[in-house]
Coordinates of C-alpha atoms in Angstrom, one line a residue:
X27 CA 53.0 18.1 20.2
X28 CA 49.8 19.1 21.8
X29 CA 47.5 15.8 21.7
X30 CA 44.1 18.6 22.8
X31 CA 41.3 18.9 20.5
X32 CA 41.7 22.1 19.2
X33 CA 45.5 21.2 17.8
X34 CA 45.0 20.9 14.1
X35 CA 46.9 18.3 13.2
X36 CA 44.6 16.5 15.8
X37 CA 41.3 17.5 14.0
X38 CA 43.0 16.5 10.6
X39 CA 43.3 12.9 12.0
X40 CA 39.6 13.1 13.1
X41 CA 38.4 13.7 9.9
X42 CA 40.8 10.8 8.1
X43 CA 39.9 8.4 10.5
X44 CA 35.9 7.8 8.9
X45 CA 38.3 7.8 5.6
X46 CA 40.4 5.1 6.7
X47 CA 38.2 3.0 7.6
X48 CA 35.9 3.3 4.6
X49 CA 39.0 2.6 2.7
X50 CA 40.0 -0.3 5.0
X51 CA 36.4 -2.0 4.7
X52 CA 36.7 -1.9 0.8
X53 CA 40.2 -3.3 0.7
X54 CA 38.7 -6.2 2.9
X55 CA 35.6 -6.6 0.9
X56 CA 38.0 -7.0 -2.2
X57 CA 39.9 -10.0 -0.2
X58 CA 37.0 -11.5 0.6
X59 CA 35.7 -11.5 -3.3
X60 CA 39.1 -12.6 -4.6
X61 CA 40.6 -11.7 -8.1
X62 CA 36.9 -11.3 -9.7
X63 CA 35.0 -7.9 -10.6
X64 CA 31.9 -7.0 -8.1
X65 CA 28.5 -8.1 -8.7
X66 CA 26.5 -5.2 -8.8
X67 CA 23.5 -5.8 -5.9
X68 CA 20.1 -4.6 -7.5
X69 CA 17.3 -3.9 -5.9
X70 CA 15.5 -7.4 -6.0
X71 CA 18.1 -8.6 -4.2
X72 CA 18.1 -5.7 -1.6
X73 CA 14.2 -6.7 -1.3
X74 CA 15.6 -10.2 -0.8
X75 CA 18.0 -9.0 1.8
X76 CA 15.7 -6.8 3.4
X77 CA 13.1 -9.6 4.2
X78 CA 16.1 -11.7 5.8
X79 CA 18.1 -9.2 7.8
X80 CA 19.4 -12.0 10.3
X81 CA 21.2 -13.3 7.3
X82 CA 24.8 -12.7 8.1
X83 CA 26.5 -14.6 5.5
X84 CA 24.0 -12.8 2.4
X85 CA 24.6 -9.3 3.6
X86 CA 28.5 -10.1 3.4
X87 CA 28.6 -12.0 0.2
X88 CA 26.2 -9.1 -1.5
X89 CA 28.4 -6.7 0.0
X90 CA 31.2 -8.0 -1.1
X91 CA 29.9 -8.1 -4.4
X92 CA 30.2 -11.8 -4.6
X93 CA 28.2 -13.8 -7.6
X94 CA 26.3 -15.8 -5.9
X95 CA 25.1 -17.5 -8.6
X96 CA 28.7 -18.4 -9.5
X97 CA 29.6 -19.5 -5.6
X98 CA 26.5 -21.7 -5.7
X99 CA 28.0 -23.5 -8.8
X100 CA 31.5 -23.8 -7.4
X101 CA 29.4 -25.4 -4.3
X102 CA 27.6 -27.9 -5.9
X103 CA 24.7 -26.6 -5.5
X104 CA 23.4 -24.8 -8.7
X105 CA 20.6 -22.1 -8.5
X106 CA 17.7 -22.9 -10.6
X107 CA 15.7 -19.5 -10.7
X108 CA 16.0 -16.7 -12.8
X109 CA 14.6 -15.4 -16.1
X110 CA 14.9 -17.2 -19.4
X111 CA 16.6 -15.4 -22.0
X112 CA 12.9 -15.8 -24.1
X113 CA 11.8 -13.5 -20.9
X114 CA 14.3 -11.2 -21.0
X115 CA 14.5 -10.2 -24.9
X116 CA 9.9 -10.0 -24.6
X117 CA 10.6 -8.1 -21.2
X118 CA 13.2 -5.7 -23.2
X119 CA 10.9 -5.6 -26.1
X120 CA 7.3 -4.9 -23.8
X121 CA 9.6 -2.2 -22.0
X122 CA 10.7 -0.5 -25.6
X123 CA 7.6 -0.1 -26.7
X124 CA 5.9 1.2 -23.5
X125 CA 9.0 4.0 -23.9
X126 CA 8.7 4.7 -27.4
X127 CA 8.2 8.4 -28.6
X128 CA 10.0 10.0 -26.1
X129 CA 7.4 8.4 -23.6
X130 CA 4.8 10.1 -24.8
X131 CA 2.4 6.6 -23.7
X132 CA 4.1 6.1 -20.3
X133 CA 3.4 9.4 -19.3
X134 CA -0.1 9.1 -20.7
X135 CA -0.9 6.3 -18.4
X136 CA 1.2 8.4 -15.8
X137 CA -1.2 10.9 -16.2
X138 CA -4.7 9.0 -16.4
X139 CA -3.5 6.3 -13.3
X140 CA -1.4 9.4 -11.0
X141 CA -2.0 12.6 -12.1
X142 CA -5.5 13.3 -13.6
X143 CA -5.4 17.1 -12.6
X144 CA -2.2 17.9 -14.1
X145 CA -1.7 19.1 -17.5
X146 CA -2.1 16.8 -20.1
X147 CA 2.0 15.3 -21.3
X148 CA 2.1 16.9 -25.0
X149 CA 4.8 15.0 -27.4
X150 CA 7.9 16.9 -28.0
X151 CA 6.7 18.9 -24.4
X152 CA 8.5 15.8 -22.4
X153 CA 12.1 16.5 -21.1
X154 CA 14.2 13.5 -21.2
X155 CA 17.5 14.4 -19.9
X156 CA 20.8 12.5 -20.7
X157 CA 21.8 10.8 -18.1
X158 CA 24.7 9.3 -19.2
X159 CA 28.3 9.3 -17.4
X160 CA 30.9 6.8 -16.3
X161 CA 30.9 4.6 -13.7
X162 CA 27.9 3.9 -11.5
X163 CA 29.1 6.9 -8.9
X164 CA 29.4 9.3 -12.2
X165 CA 25.7 7.8 -13.1
X166 CA 23.9 8.5 -9.5
X167 CA 25.8 12.0 -9.8
X168 CA 24.3 12.4 -13.2
X169 CA 21.1 11.6 -12.0
X170 CA 21.2 14.0 -9.1
X171 CA 21.9 16.7 -10.9
X172 CA 19.0 15.8 -13.8
X173 CA 17.0 15.9 -10.7
X174 CA 17.9 19.0 -9.6
X175 CA 17.3 20.3 -13.3
X176 CA 14.0 19.6 -14.4
X177 CA 11.9 19.3 -11.2
X178 CA 11.3 22.6 -10.9
X179 CA 10.8 23.2 -14.4
X180 CA 7.2 23.2 -14.0
X181 CA 6.8 20.5 -17.2
X182 CA 6.8 16.7 -17.4
X183 CA 10.0 14.6 -17.2
X184 CA 11.4 11.1 -17.9
X185 CA 15.1 9.8 -16.4
X186 CA 15.1 6.5 -18.6
X187 CA 16.6 4.4 -16.4
X188 CA 18.7 7.0 -13.7
X189 CA 21.0 5.4 -11.4
X190 CA 20.3 6.0 -7.9
X191 CA 22.7 4.6 -4.5
X192 CA 21.5 3.7 -1.4
X193 CA 23.9 2.6 1.6
X194 CA 23.0 -0.7 2.9
X195 CA 24.6 -2.2 6.2
X196 CA 27.5 0.2 5.5
X197 CA 28.2 -0.6 1.7
X198 CA 26.4 1.5 -1.2
X199 CA 24.7 -0.3 -3.7
X200 CA 23.6 1.5 -7.0
X201 CA 20.3 1.0 -8.3
X202 CA 18.5 1.1 -11.6
X203 CA 15.1 1.7 -11.4
X204 CA 12.8 0.8 -14.9
X205 CA 11.9 5.1 -15.0
X206 CA 11.6 8.4 -12.9
X207 CA 8.6 10.1 -13.6
X208 CA 9.0 14.3 -12.8
X209 CA 5.4 15.9 -12.6
X210 CA 4.7 19.3 -13.5
X211 CA 4.5 19.8 -9.8
X212 CA 8.0 18.7 -9.3
X213 CA 6.5 15.2 -7.7
X214 CA 8.9 12.2 -8.4
X215 CA 6.9 9.3 -9.4
X216 CA 9.2 5.3 -9.3
X217 CA 7.8 3.1 -12.2
X218 CA 8.3 -0.5 -13.2
X219 CA 7.5 -2.2 -16.0
X220 CA 7.2 -5.9 -15.8
X221 CA 6.6 -8.4 -18.3
X222 CA 3.7 -10.4 -16.1
X223 CA 0.4 -9.6 -17.5
X224 CA -2.7 -7.7 -15.9
X225 CA -6.0 -9.7 -16.8
X226 CA -8.8 -8.4 -16.7
X227 CA -7.6 -5.9 -14.2
X228 CA -5.5 -8.1 -11.8
X229 CA -2.5 -9.7 -11.8
X230 CA -1.2 -12.5 -10.0
X231 CA -0.8 -11.4 -6.2
X232 CA 2.9 -12.9 -5.6
X233 CA 4.0 -11.1 -9.1
X234 CA 2.1 -7.4 -8.0
X235 CA 3.7 -8.1 -4.0
X236 CA 7.5 -8.7 -5.1
X237 CA 7.2 -6.0 -7.7
X238 CA 5.9 -3.7 -4.7
X239 CA 8.9 -4.4 -2.2
X240 CA 11.4 -3.4 -5.6
X241 CA 9.9 -0.5 -5.9
X242 CA 9.8 0.6 -2.4
X243 CA 13.4 0.5 -2.9
X244 CA 13.9 2.6 -5.5
X245 CA 11.3 5.0 -3.4
X246 CA 13.5 4.9 0.0
X247 CA 16.5 5.5 -2.8
X248 CA 14.8 8.1 -4.1
X249 CA 14.2 9.6 -0.8
X250 CA 18.1 10.1 -0.2
X251 CA 18.7 12.2 -3.5
X252 CA 15.6 14.3 -2.4
X253 CA 16.8 14.8 0.6
X254 CA 20.3 15.4 -0.8
X255 CA 18.6 18.3 -2.7
X256 CA 18.1 20.2 0.0
X257 CA 14.7 21.3 -1.1
X258 CA 11.5 20.5 -0.4
X259 CA 10.7 18.1 -2.9
X260 CA 7.9 15.0 -2.4
X261 CA 8.5 11.7 -3.4
X262 CA 5.1 9.7 -4.2
X263 CA 5.1 6.7 -2.2
X264 CA 2.6 5.7 -5.2
X265 CA 4.1 3.8 -8.1
X266 CA 2.9 2.8 -11.2
X267 CA 3.2 -0.9 -12.3
X268 CA 2.9 -1.0 -16.0
X269 CA 2.0 -4.7 -17.4
X270 CA 0.9 -5.9 -21.0
X271 CA -2.6 -6.2 -21.0
X272 CA -4.3 -9.5 -21.1
X273 CA -2.1 -11.8 -23.3
X274 CA -1.5 -8.7 -25.8
X275 CA 1.7 -6.3 -26.2
X276 CA -0.3 -3.3 -25.5
X277 CA 0.5 -1.5 -22.0
X278 CA -1.6 -1.1 -18.9
X279 CA -0.9 0.7 -15.2
X280 CA -2.1 -0.2 -12.1
X281 CA -0.9 2.2 -8.5
X282 CA 0.4 0.7 -6.1
X283 CA 0.5 2.0 -2.8
X284 CA 3.9 0.8 -1.5
X285 CA 3.6 2.5 1.9
X286 CA 3.3 -1.0 3.9
X287 CA 6.4 -2.2 2.1
X288 CA 8.5 1.0 2.4
X289 CA 8.2 0.8 5.8
X290 CA 9.3 -2.8 6.7
X291 CA 12.1 -2.5 4.1
X292 CA 13.0 0.7 5.8
X293 CA 12.9 -1.0 9.4
X294 CA 14.6 -3.8 8.0
X295 CA 17.7 -2.4 6.2
X296 CA 17.5 -0.6 9.6
X297 CA 18.5 -3.9 11.9
X298 CA 21.2 -5.1 8.8
X299 CA 24.2 -6.0 10.6
X300 CA 26.6 -3.5 10.2
X301 CA 28.8 -5.2 7.0
X302 CA 32.2 -4.1 9.0
X303 CA 31.3 -6.0 12.2
X304 CA 30.6 -9.3 10.2
X305 CA 34.3 -8.7 8.6
X306 CA 35.8 -9.0 11.7
X307 CA 34.1 -12.6 12.8
X308 CA 35.8 -13.4 9.2
X309 CA 39.5 -15.6 9.2
X310 CA 42.0 -13.7 8.0
X311 CA 42.5 -15.5 4.5
X312 CA 39.0 -16.7 3.8
X313 CA 38.1 -15.9 0.2
X314 CA 34.9 -16.3 -1.8
X315 CA 36.3 -16.5 -5.0
X316 CA 34.7 -19.1 -7.6
X317 CA 37.7 -20.9 -8.8
X318 CA 39.3 -21.8 -5.5
X319 CA 38.3 -25.4 -5.0
X320 CA 35.0 -26.3 -3.8
X321 CA 36.2 -27.5 -0.1
X322 CA 37.7 -24.3 0.9
X323 CA 34.7 -22.8 -0.4
X324 CA 32.4 -24.6 1.8
X325 CA 34.9 -23.8 4.5
X326 CA 34.5 -20.0 3.2
X327 CA 30.8 -20.3 3.4
X328 CA 30.5 -22.0 6.7
X329 CA 32.8 -19.7 8.4
X330 CA 29.5 -16.8 7.9
X331 CA 26.4 -17.6 9.9
X332 CA 23.4 -18.2 7.3
X333 CA 19.4 -17.6 8.5
X334 CA 17.9 -20.1 6.1
X335 CA 13.6 -20.5 5.4
X336 CA 12.3 -22.0 2.6
X337 CA 11.4 -18.6 1.5
X338 CA 15.0 -18.0 0.5
X339 CA 14.8 -21.1 -2.1
X340 CA 13.0 -18.0 -4.3
X341 CA 15.0 -15.0 -3.0
X342 CA 18.8 -16.7 -3.0
X343 CA 21.0 -18.3 -5.5
X344 CA 22.5 -19.9 -2.1
X345 CA 19.1 -21.2 -0.8
X346 CA 19.9 -25.0 -2.1
X347 CA 23.6 -24.9 -0.4
X348 CA 21.6 -23.5 2.7
X349 CA 19.2 -26.2 2.4
X350 CA 21.1 -28.8 2.9
X351 CA 23.3 -28.0 5.6
X352 CA 20.3 -27.2 7.4
X353 CA 18.5 -30.2 6.4
X354 CA 21.9 -32.0 7.5
X355 CA 21.9 -30.6 11.0
X356 CA 18.2 -31.2 11.2
X357 CA 17.2 -27.8 12.5
X358 CA 13.6 -26.7 12.5
X359 CA 14.7 -23.7 10.2
X360 CA 14.4 -25.9 7.4
X361 CA 10.7 -26.7 8.4
X362 CA 9.8 -22.2 8.0
X363 CA 9.6 -18.8 10.2
X364 CA 6.6 -19.4 11.6
X365 CA 7.2 -22.9 13.0
X366 CA 10.7 -22.1 14.2
X367 CA 8.8 -19.2 16.2
X368 CA 5.9 -21.2 17.7
X369 CA 8.5 -23.9 18.7
X370 CA 10.7 -21.5 21.2
X371 CA 13.9 -23.2 22.4
X372 CA 13.3 -26.2 20.7
X373 CA 15.7 -26.2 17.8
X374 CA 15.9 -29.8 16.1
X375 CA 14.0 -31.8 14.9
X376 CA 15.2 -34.4 17.1
X377 CA 14.7 -32.5 20.6
X378 CA 11.0 -31.9 18.6
X379 CA 10.1 -35.5 18.0
X380 CA 11.3 -36.4 21.4
X381 CA 9.2 -33.9 22.7
X382 CA 6.0 -34.6 21.4
X383 CA 7.0 -38.3 22.7
X384 CA 7.7 -37.1 26.1
X385 CA 11.1 -38.3 26.1
X386 CA 12.7 -34.8 26.5
X387 CA 11.8 -31.2 27.4
X388 CA 9.7 -29.0 30.1
X389 CA 6.1 -29.9 30.1
X390 CA 5.1 -26.6 31.4
X391 CA 6.6 -25.3 28.5
X392 CA 4.2 -24.1 26.0
X393 CA 5.0 -26.0 23.0
X394 CA 6.1 -28.5 24.7
X395 CA 2.3 -29.2 26.3
X396 CA 1.0 -28.3 22.4
X397 CA 3.4 -30.8 20.9
X398 CA 2.3 -33.8 23.7
X399 CA -1.3 -32.6 23.2
X400 CA -0.7 -33.4 19.2
X401 CA 1.0 -36.3 19.5
X402 CA -1.7 -37.9 21.8
X403 CA -4.6 -36.7 19.3
X404 CA -2.8 -37.9 16.4
X405 CA -2.1 -41.8 18.7
X406 CA -5.8 -41.3 19.2
X407 CA -7.0 -40.8 15.8
X408 CA -4.6 -43.6 13.9
X409 CA -6.1 -46.0 16.7
X410 CA -10.3 -45.3 16.1
X411 CA -8.8 -45.8 12.4
X412 CA -7.2 -49.4 12.4
X413 CA -8.6 -52.4 11.5
X414 CA -10.6 -53.8 14.2
X415 CA -11.1 -50.9 15.8
X416 CA -14.5 -50.1 17.6
X417 CA -16.3 -47.3 15.7

C-alpha cells in the first residue's frame, strides 16, 4: 500500500491523529483524577489560574477536574476560604430580584449605564430564549444557537446563565456567566451580579478587581462564540457590574471596562503549559483521588511542580499545603513574587542571609550588593539606638 500523502488511507490517519490524541489525553486525565466525577472549572478558578501561569500543579489539577478542596482536606491542609451558606443564599436572592419580571430591571440598568441611545426595553418585549439542554456540551451548543437567533432580531434579549466554552491549556472549560444581554444593534454584553454593596457610588476595589478579572474570562469565551458564528458580532469590552445599593437590597450598577484584564488574561492563558506536556512528566500510577492514603497523595502532588506565592492564599485551595512545603524548603517564593524577582539567583532564605552577612554571593551581583548595604545600614541603626550609645 502506498505511503504517499495522496493515499486515502494516509489522509484518514492524519485526520484521525488529533482525535486519538484528544481521547488519550482524556483517558490519562481520568486516570489522574481517579474514580470520581470531574470538578468543573469555573471563571473564578480560571482567572486565578491565568494569574499564575507558571504553576504546573494547578494547571494539571484543574485540567483533570480534580476537586482541590477535597484534595487539600485529604492532605491535612484544608482550605479556609469560600462563601458561607448565608452569603450564598443572600447572593441567590439578590440575583433573583435583579432578574425578576423577565429581566426588566436588569435591562433597564443595561440601557441606562451602557446603551442609553438604544430603544428602551419594554416589559414583554424582551427575548428570553430557553437554554435548557443535556450536559455542558449540549448547553454550550444551545447557547451559541440562541445567540445566533436573537442577534439579528433588533430586540433586547436576556440569556440567563448561558453556558460558554473556552480551551484552557488543551482542555475545554465550561463557563457560566450570570447573564449575557444582546442589544438591539446586535452587540453582546456580559453581566456580573455580585452581593457586595456599592456604597455612595463606590465599592471595595479588591472585589471589583476580582469581578473584572472574572468577567474578562467570560468576554474571552464570548468572543470565541462570536468567531464561531461567522458573523461580524460586537462583543462589548465594557461589562455591567450589578450590586446592592448602599446597605439595601435594591440593585444598582456600574460599567466596568475590562480591556486591561482581557489583555492580561488572554496573554496569560496563552502562556500556560499545555496539559498534555505536563501529563507526560507525571509517573505512571499517580492518582489524585482524595480517598487514597495521605502519604500517596502527598507524593502524587509533589510529583508536579508548583509556583507558590502568598497571593495563592486567596485563590487556590491547595495554597496552605504549598505554603507549608515552601516554608520547609525555605525558598524565597514564600515572601512574594516581587521580592523573588529582586533577589535574582538567590533561591533560599539561608542564601539571602548569607549574602547579606558577606559569607556568600558575588559582590558584583546587584542583589547581593543591595543586601549587604541594607545589612550595614541596619547594623548602624541598631548601634546608634543601643543603650549607652552616643546620640
